């Protein structure tokens, strides 16, 4: 993109000799395009502010003089609803590690930026930017270091808001981070004393200057340009333009990758000496340079004083559509959609009042001489009599009924009123959250989120802009603040990788925190809803009260903590008593088990004596059986002698029967002995099993006690 008309050189940077022509050529090229944005944003601002005279002139509407200054501003309400929601649900910076970065370092980033944002009012400034973007369509945010406050050595991190009429930007950029823009020209007015304070090394150039804003003030929508009688202000221009410069970077041959690092070249040399794979190289990189011009004098020209090469501005949009070829429609705010409906509503209200006041409201029709006391016809109130003279009828006088504005006109006014909210996308009833008093906080949030679907695009754009703000702020900190200042803010020494861009890479996420009273109350209500849902006290009162927006939190917290400590002590005592009872029951069970084991051992001790007695009894039985067998054999012998006389076959059969009887007696004795031994073995096994279980139960309490003591 060329900054100059021929014969100017495109590769020529501004200097004291060409700065005036450089600015004039830049202005003449892009001011006609940016004028469309300035003009429409100015109209939106006047509509939002309620300039009835301008609005009537804009729409060529000429009501009577008495209604010239009336303006019923309904479009301000949807704007305040959207920006109020953003204020109630502000989001904070959170830095998370990426590409194997150190989580301790990113946690320190988060704590540091939370401290800075709360102290320097960065969240409030961002909310102002969202409000201005909703009205005018686009504004710019610029993080910077203020050396005129408490820290003139390293500066305080603040956020500058450039309104729609204070900057002229490359109209052809398309990326929402302005990385593809070629220039940004910002302009403001300062006094001569302020100029001497800002540029102490340029006093010899500032001394002969005179405040002549009408000569150097190119941004004619700035309010200072509307007071031509005041000539003691000077025009200060900041022109940021895209360029290239030589830069030292770290290069890894193994990875074939370049790295940056903040904190100065001493950190580069340290990393090169510690990591053999890294080497220092000089490369040409894209950057943003700055030219500062006071009236027509060049005060500064060079690289970004804050030390980073990215675009220093963060745009905050409502609607930005660079593909549209009508420049007045590329950038639009929420007010743009409601201008016509709000004008028509005001026009209808004014016309209705004109109709109402131009019509005879009240009076009497009468014949001359019909009324005896005509003065009573002009009086109002009760108790006034109207006397009809003789010779006239009651019909000779008649009251005039006042004419009313047609009901259709009022219906049209109501329709136009609802049309304002319809075109804005804001449903007032659903956003209020007051229809259902019994609904929980979670239900209300879900309903509001559903109604936000129409506007979700804009809240996402603002979240993205807040991420860019977090990135730029951290880049400024890494390049300009030393470890001692950072340690003072975060309460600990920063990690060795704090200023490194190699091993401390991060991603910025924005999420809702407890930045506002509304968010704190919603957090408390959510905790109460969780307790109600579970039917028990999941979260104690000491966790809920700190989130409530009430006075006397410290006293309430001390009282609640004392109560919770007393309840905890009582519960501990009850637990101790219960443990003692359970321990006594357990010991009783151990005693019963020991008795059973002792009984089993006693029965096992009687086993051998019982076996001996059994054998003795079995031997006696065998003896008795033997004697019985002997007697039987003697008897049989006699029988055999008798039977021998009668035959040998019968005698042999009887002998076999005697032998088989002996074998049967022996088998019976063996079976009885085996049964006795089997029962004894079973008793022994049960005794050993119960004895081992008891020993394990005795060892486990001992082991746990030993572990507790150790």
Short mmCIF file of C-alpha atoms in Angstrom, two decimals, residues 38-418:
data_model
loop_
_atom_site.label_atom_id
_atom_site.label_comp_id
_atom_site.label_asym_id
_atom_site.label_seq_id
_atom_site.Cartn_x
_atom_site.Cartn_y
_atom_site.Cartn_z
CA UNK A 38 -17.06 9.19 11.07
CA UNK A 39 -20.28 10.69 9.76
CA UNK A 40 -22.49 7.67 10.45
CA UNK A 41 -20.96 7.14 13.88
CA UNK A 42 -21.58 10.79 14.68
CA UNK A 43 -25.24 10.41 13.71
CA UNK A 44 -25.54 7.31 15.90
CA UNK A 45 -24.00 9.21 18.82
CA UNK A 46 -26.47 12.09 18.43
CA UNK A 47 -29.39 9.65 18.29
CA UNK A 48 -28.15 7.93 21.45
CA UNK A 49 -27.67 11.29 23.20
CA UNK A 50 -31.13 12.51 22.10
CA UNK A 51 -30.38 15.55 19.93
CA UNK A 52 -33.93 16.23 18.76
CA UNK A 53 -33.05 19.27 16.65
CA UNK A 54 -30.46 17.34 14.69
CA UNK A 55 -32.76 14.33 14.28
CA UNK A 56 -35.62 16.45 12.97
CA UNK A 57 -33.25 18.15 10.57
CA UNK A 58 -31.79 14.81 9.52
CA UNK A 59 -35.24 13.47 8.59
CA UNK A 60 -36.50 16.84 7.31
CA UNK A 61 -39.25 16.93 9.92
CA UNK A 62 -40.47 20.35 11.06
CA UNK A 63 -42.94 20.15 13.94
CA UNK A 64 -44.32 23.23 15.63
CA UNK A 65 -41.85 25.24 17.62
CA UNK A 66 -43.27 24.06 20.94
CA UNK A 67 -42.41 20.44 20.06
CA UNK A 68 -39.04 21.11 18.51
CA UNK A 69 -37.08 20.06 21.61
CA UNK A 70 -39.11 17.02 22.67
CA UNK A 71 -37.36 13.67 22.26
CA UNK A 72 -38.37 10.34 23.76
CA UNK A 73 -35.22 8.24 23.78
CA UNK A 74 -36.16 4.55 23.74
CA UNK A 75 -33.16 3.30 21.77
CA UNK A 76 -30.91 4.02 24.73
CA UNK A 77 -32.56 1.25 26.75
CA UNK A 78 -31.52 -1.73 24.53
CA UNK A 79 -27.98 -0.37 24.37
CA UNK A 80 -27.83 -0.11 28.15
CA UNK A 81 -29.31 -3.59 28.50
CA UNK A 82 -26.55 -5.16 26.39
CA UNK A 83 -23.71 -3.20 27.94
CA UNK A 84 -25.18 -3.67 31.42
CA UNK A 85 -25.19 -7.42 30.92
CA UNK A 86 -21.55 -7.25 29.88
CA UNK A 87 -20.73 -5.27 33.01
CA UNK A 88 -22.54 -7.74 35.27
CA UNK A 89 -20.75 -10.70 33.64
CA UNK A 90 -17.26 -9.33 33.24
CA UNK A 91 -14.57 -11.85 32.41
CA UNK A 92 -11.03 -12.04 33.68
CA UNK A 93 -7.72 -13.08 32.14
CA UNK A 94 -6.47 -16.64 32.57
CA UNK A 95 -3.19 -17.86 31.10
CA UNK A 96 -2.78 -21.58 30.44
CA UNK A 97 0.41 -23.34 29.27
CA UNK A 98 0.79 -24.61 25.71
CA UNK A 99 3.51 -26.50 23.81
CA UNK A 100 4.91 -28.02 26.99
CA UNK A 101 5.26 -24.72 28.85
CA UNK A 102 5.68 -24.41 32.60
CA UNK A 103 2.37 -24.24 34.49
CA UNK A 104 3.95 -22.38 37.41
CA UNK A 105 4.94 -19.53 35.09
CA UNK A 106 1.49 -19.23 33.54
CA UNK A 107 -0.07 -19.22 37.02
CA UNK A 108 2.17 -16.28 37.86
CA UNK A 109 1.04 -14.55 34.66
CA UNK A 110 -2.58 -14.94 35.75
CA UNK A 111 -2.00 -13.59 39.26
CA UNK A 112 0.02 -10.66 37.96
CA UNK A 113 -2.51 -9.58 35.32
CA UNK A 114 -5.41 -10.02 37.74
CA UNK A 115 -3.65 -7.65 40.13
CA UNK A 116 -2.88 -5.11 37.39
CA UNK A 117 -6.39 -5.24 35.88
CA UNK A 118 -8.05 -4.66 39.25
CA UNK A 119 -5.68 -1.89 40.27
CA UNK A 120 -5.59 0.06 36.99
CA UNK A 121 -9.28 -0.30 36.06
CA UNK A 122 -8.68 -2.28 32.88
CA UNK A 123 -12.03 -4.09 33.15
CA UNK A 124 -13.90 -0.78 33.46
CA UNK A 125 -12.06 0.62 30.45
CA UNK A 126 -12.93 -2.47 28.43
CA UNK A 127 -16.61 -2.10 29.39
CA UNK A 128 -16.48 1.51 28.18
CA UNK A 129 -15.06 0.28 24.88
CA UNK A 130 -17.92 -2.22 24.53
CA UNK A 131 -20.44 0.54 25.18
CA UNK A 132 -18.85 2.86 22.62
CA UNK A 133 -18.70 0.04 20.07
CA UNK A 134 -22.40 -0.66 20.61
CA UNK A 135 -23.18 2.98 19.82
CA UNK A 136 -20.69 3.88 17.09
CA UNK A 137 -19.66 0.49 15.65
CA UNK A 138 -15.91 0.41 16.34
CA UNK A 139 -13.34 1.80 18.79
CA UNK A 140 -9.68 0.98 19.46
CA UNK A 141 -7.96 -0.12 22.67
CA UNK A 142 -4.24 0.39 23.25
CA UNK A 143 -2.32 -0.95 26.28
CA UNK A 144 0.53 1.37 27.27
CA UNK A 145 2.88 2.26 30.12
CA UNK A 146 2.20 5.46 32.03
CA UNK A 147 5.44 6.96 33.39
CA UNK A 148 3.70 9.99 34.91
CA UNK A 149 2.09 8.08 37.80
CA UNK A 150 3.52 6.21 40.80
CA UNK A 151 6.31 4.42 38.92
CA UNK A 152 8.26 6.79 36.62
CA UNK A 153 11.03 4.17 36.26
CA UNK A 154 9.17 1.19 34.76
CA UNK A 155 5.71 2.67 34.29
CA UNK A 156 2.18 1.56 35.18
CA UNK A 157 0.25 -0.63 32.75
CA UNK A 158 -2.94 1.08 31.59
CA UNK A 159 -5.47 0.80 28.77
CA UNK A 160 -6.19 3.72 26.42
CA UNK A 161 -9.56 4.04 24.67
CA UNK A 162 -9.58 5.78 21.28
CA UNK A 163 -13.14 6.81 20.34
CA UNK A 164 -14.51 6.60 16.81
CA UNK A 165 -13.57 10.22 15.94
CA UNK A 166 -10.00 10.11 17.26
CA UNK A 167 -8.42 7.68 14.78
CA UNK A 168 -8.07 7.15 11.06
CA UNK A 169 -7.35 3.52 10.18
CA UNK A 170 -6.54 1.53 7.08
CA UNK A 171 -10.07 0.90 5.75
CA UNK A 172 -9.08 -2.33 3.99
CA UNK A 173 -7.99 -4.47 6.93
CA UNK A 174 -9.97 -7.68 7.38
CA UNK A 175 -8.46 -9.52 10.35
CA UNK A 176 -10.12 -8.79 13.65
CA UNK A 177 -6.73 -8.33 15.34
CA UNK A 178 -5.71 -5.72 12.70
CA UNK A 179 -2.63 -7.76 11.85
CA UNK A 180 -3.12 -7.01 8.14
CA UNK A 181 -3.64 -3.25 8.57
CA UNK A 182 -0.98 -0.92 7.17
CA UNK A 183 -1.36 2.10 9.43
CA UNK A 184 -3.33 3.63 12.31
CA UNK A 185 -3.36 7.40 12.85
CA UNK A 186 -4.57 8.62 16.25
CA UNK A 187 -5.00 12.26 17.19
CA UNK A 188 -5.64 14.22 20.40
CA UNK A 189 -5.31 17.78 21.72
CA UNK A 190 -2.97 18.79 24.53
CA UNK A 191 -1.91 22.08 26.07
CA UNK A 192 1.53 23.59 25.62
CA UNK A 193 2.42 22.86 29.25
CA UNK A 194 1.44 19.23 28.77
CA UNK A 195 3.56 19.06 25.63
CA UNK A 196 6.60 20.36 27.51
CA UNK A 197 5.98 17.75 30.21
CA UNK A 198 5.71 14.88 27.72
CA UNK A 199 8.70 15.88 25.59
CA UNK A 200 11.30 17.41 27.92
CA UNK A 201 14.07 16.85 25.36
CA UNK A 202 12.22 18.91 22.71
CA UNK A 203 11.70 22.14 24.62
CA UNK A 204 13.53 24.20 22.01
CA UNK A 205 11.07 22.96 19.37
CA UNK A 206 7.96 23.44 21.51
CA UNK A 207 8.77 26.98 22.72
CA UNK A 208 7.97 28.83 19.46
CA UNK A 209 4.85 26.78 18.75
CA UNK A 210 1.38 28.27 19.01
CA UNK A 211 -1.89 26.48 19.55
CA UNK A 212 -3.60 26.54 16.19
CA UNK A 213 -5.90 23.51 16.03
CA UNK A 214 -7.79 24.83 13.01
CA UNK A 215 -4.61 24.47 10.95
CA UNK A 216 -3.35 21.05 12.05
CA UNK A 217 -6.54 19.45 13.35
CA UNK A 218 -7.42 17.04 10.57
CA UNK A 219 -9.98 15.01 12.55
CA UNK A 220 -12.83 17.51 12.39
CA UNK A 221 -15.28 15.34 14.40
CA UNK A 222 -13.21 15.80 17.56
CA UNK A 223 -15.02 18.15 19.98
CA UNK A 224 -11.98 20.45 20.27
CA UNK A 225 -12.46 21.43 16.63
CA UNK A 226 -15.88 22.91 17.43
CA UNK A 227 -14.41 25.65 19.62
CA UNK A 228 -12.45 27.69 17.14
CA UNK A 229 -12.10 30.61 19.53
CA UNK A 230 -9.79 28.61 21.76
CA UNK A 231 -6.33 28.52 20.21
CA UNK A 232 -4.14 27.38 23.09
CA UNK A 233 -4.30 23.66 22.27
CA UNK A 234 -1.84 21.73 20.14
CA UNK A 235 -2.56 18.76 17.91
CA UNK A 236 -0.67 15.61 18.85
CA UNK A 237 -0.67 12.84 16.24
CA UNK A 238 0.46 9.24 16.75
CA UNK A 239 0.97 7.53 13.40
CA UNK A 240 1.69 3.79 13.63
CA UNK A 241 2.74 2.24 10.34
CA UNK A 242 3.78 -1.25 9.30
CA UNK A 243 7.44 -1.69 8.42
CA UNK A 244 10.36 -4.13 8.76
CA UNK A 245 13.40 -4.13 10.99
CA UNK A 246 16.46 -6.18 11.89
CA UNK A 247 15.99 -8.31 14.99
CA UNK A 248 18.04 -10.81 16.98
CA UNK A 249 16.28 -14.12 17.44
CA UNK A 250 17.11 -17.62 18.64
CA UNK A 251 17.37 -20.37 16.06
CA UNK A 252 17.32 -24.13 16.69
CA UNK A 253 18.92 -26.17 13.91
CA UNK A 254 17.52 -29.39 15.31
CA UNK A 255 13.95 -28.09 15.20
CA UNK A 256 14.50 -25.69 12.29
CA UNK A 257 12.53 -23.11 14.26
CA UNK A 258 12.96 -19.50 15.43
CA UNK A 259 12.17 -18.26 18.95
CA UNK A 260 11.78 -14.87 20.63
CA UNK A 261 12.62 -13.90 24.18
CA UNK A 262 11.82 -10.82 26.19
CA UNK A 263 13.85 -8.98 28.77
CA UNK A 264 16.80 -7.80 26.65
CA UNK A 265 19.75 -9.31 24.83
CA UNK A 266 21.36 -10.48 28.08
CA UNK A 267 18.66 -13.16 28.32
CA UNK A 268 19.42 -14.20 24.75
CA UNK A 269 23.09 -14.66 25.54
CA UNK A 270 22.23 -16.62 28.68
CA UNK A 271 20.04 -19.09 26.79
CA UNK A 272 22.64 -19.52 24.04
CA UNK A 273 25.29 -20.37 26.62
CA UNK A 274 23.05 -22.82 28.48
CA UNK A 275 21.43 -24.60 25.52
CA UNK A 276 23.91 -25.75 22.82
CA UNK A 277 21.19 -26.24 20.20
CA UNK A 278 20.27 -22.53 20.20
CA UNK A 279 22.22 -19.85 18.39
CA UNK A 280 21.69 -16.12 18.01
CA UNK A 281 20.85 -14.91 14.50
CA UNK A 282 19.81 -11.58 12.99
CA UNK A 283 16.74 -11.66 10.74
CA UNK A 284 14.36 -9.19 9.17
CA UNK A 285 10.91 -9.25 10.77
CA UNK A 286 7.70 -7.25 10.22
CA UNK A 287 7.05 -4.65 12.88
CA UNK A 288 5.05 -1.55 13.70
CA UNK A 289 6.89 1.76 13.89
CA UNK A 290 5.72 5.01 15.44
CA UNK A 291 5.91 8.63 14.34
CA UNK A 292 4.82 11.24 16.93
CA UNK A 293 4.03 14.67 15.47
CA UNK A 294 3.16 17.77 17.52
CA UNK A 295 1.47 20.26 15.20
CA UNK A 296 3.96 19.92 12.32
CA UNK A 297 7.07 19.01 14.34
CA UNK A 298 8.36 15.42 14.48
CA UNK A 299 8.86 14.54 18.17
CA UNK A 300 9.73 10.85 17.78
CA UNK A 301 10.22 8.36 15.00
CA UNK A 302 11.36 4.76 15.44
CA UNK A 303 10.51 1.27 16.67
CA UNK A 304 7.76 0.55 19.15
CA UNK A 305 9.01 1.91 22.50
CA UNK A 306 7.24 -0.92 24.33
CA UNK A 307 9.46 -3.54 22.71
CA UNK A 308 7.06 -5.81 20.79
CA UNK A 309 6.40 -6.03 17.04
CA UNK A 310 2.68 -6.88 16.88
CA UNK A 311 -0.05 -4.36 16.19
CA UNK A 312 -0.42 -2.22 19.33
CA UNK A 313 -4.18 -1.73 18.86
CA UNK A 314 -7.11 -4.03 19.62
CA UNK A 315 -10.32 -3.19 17.73
CA UNK A 316 -13.64 -3.61 19.54
CA UNK A 317 -16.52 -4.05 17.08
CA UNK A 318 -20.25 -4.30 16.93
CA UNK A 319 -20.71 -5.02 13.22
CA UNK A 320 -17.63 -4.87 10.99
CA UNK A 321 -18.02 -6.27 7.49
CA UNK A 322 -15.06 -5.25 5.30
CA UNK A 323 -16.42 -7.06 2.25
CA UNK A 324 -19.21 -4.47 1.78
CA UNK A 325 -18.32 -1.95 -0.90
CA UNK A 326 -20.42 0.85 0.68
CA UNK A 327 -18.09 2.44 3.20
CA UNK A 328 -20.90 3.87 5.34
CA UNK A 329 -22.25 0.32 5.92
CA UNK A 330 -19.00 -1.46 6.71
CA UNK A 331 -18.97 -0.48 10.36
CA UNK A 332 -22.31 -0.29 12.20
CA UNK A 333 -23.43 -0.10 15.80
CA UNK A 334 -26.57 -1.30 17.52
CA UNK A 335 -28.03 2.22 17.36
CA UNK A 336 -28.01 2.06 13.54
CA UNK A 337 -30.81 -0.55 13.54
CA UNK A 338 -33.07 1.52 15.80
CA UNK A 339 -32.69 5.02 14.37
CA UNK A 340 -35.70 4.89 12.05
CA UNK A 341 -38.09 3.21 14.49
CA UNK A 342 -37.19 5.64 17.29
CA UNK A 343 -37.64 8.62 14.96
CA UNK A 344 -41.04 7.35 13.78
CA UNK A 345 -42.14 6.81 17.36
CA UNK A 346 -41.21 10.37 18.30
CA UNK A 347 -42.90 11.72 15.17
CA UNK A 348 -46.12 9.83 15.96
CA UNK A 349 -46.14 11.06 19.58
CA UNK A 350 -45.60 14.68 18.47
CA UNK A 351 -48.31 14.46 15.78
CA UNK A 352 -50.77 12.96 18.28
CA UNK A 353 -50.15 15.84 20.66
CA UNK A 354 -50.54 18.35 17.84
CA UNK A 355 -53.91 16.80 16.97
CA UNK A 356 -55.00 16.80 20.59
CA UNK A 357 -54.07 20.43 21.27
CA UNK A 358 -55.27 21.81 17.90
CA UNK A 359 -58.83 20.56 18.52
CA UNK A 360 -61.46 22.39 20.59
CA UNK A 361 -61.51 20.37 23.76
CA UNK A 362 -64.57 21.74 25.58
CA UNK A 363 -67.26 24.45 25.21
CA UNK A 364 -71.02 25.23 24.78
CA UNK A 365 -73.29 25.83 21.84
CA UNK A 366 -76.21 28.17 22.78
CA UNK A 367 -78.68 30.73 21.45
CA UNK A 368 -78.13 34.32 22.33
CA UNK A 369 -79.92 35.13 25.57
CA UNK A 370 -80.77 31.51 26.33
CA UNK A 371 -78.60 31.35 29.46
CA UNK A 372 -79.14 33.72 32.36
CA UNK A 373 -75.65 33.26 33.87
CA UNK A 374 -73.21 32.79 30.96
CA UNK A 375 -70.18 33.15 33.24
CA UNK A 376 -71.01 29.80 34.82
CA UNK A 377 -70.44 28.12 31.45
CA UNK A 378 -66.75 29.01 31.66
CA UNK A 379 -66.26 27.75 35.22
CA UNK A 380 -65.11 24.27 36.20
CA UNK A 381 -65.80 22.24 39.28
CA UNK A 382 -68.96 21.24 41.13
CA UNK A 383 -71.97 23.25 42.24
CA UNK A 384 -72.36 25.68 39.29
CA UNK A 385 -75.96 25.98 38.05
CA UNK A 386 -76.90 26.87 34.47
CA UNK A 387 -80.24 28.80 34.40
CA UNK A 388 -82.26 28.84 31.13
CA UNK A 389 -84.25 32.05 30.49
CA UNK A 390 -87.96 32.00 29.88
CA UNK A 391 -88.98 31.44 26.28
CA UNK A 392 -86.05 29.07 25.59
CA UNK A 393 -85.90 25.32 25.62
CA UNK A 394 -83.24 23.07 27.15
CA UNK A 395 -82.20 22.06 23.65
CA UNK A 396 -81.19 25.66 22.92
CA UNK A 397 -77.90 25.00 24.79
CA UNK A 398 -75.63 22.02 24.09
CA UNK A 399 -72.22 20.98 25.46
CA UNK A 400 -69.41 20.44 22.97
CA UNK A 401 -67.78 17.03 23.46
CA UNK A 402 -63.95 17.12 23.11
CA UNK A 403 -62.56 15.20 20.15
CA UNK A 404 -60.04 12.43 20.95
CA UNK A 405 -56.99 11.18 19.10
CA UNK A 406 -57.98 8.06 17.13
CA UNK A 407 -57.22 4.79 18.88
CA UNK A 408 -55.38 3.61 15.77
CA UNK A 409 -52.79 6.34 16.32
CA UNK A 410 -52.09 5.10 19.84
CA UNK A 411 -51.92 1.52 18.57
CA UNK A 412 -49.42 2.64 15.94
CA UNK A 413 -47.29 4.32 18.63
CA UNK A 414 -47.26 1.08 20.68
CA UNK A 415 -46.31 -0.87 17.57
CA UNK A 416 -43.40 1.47 16.89
CA UNK A 417 -42.28 1.14 20.50
CA UNK A 418 -42.15 -2.66 20.26
#
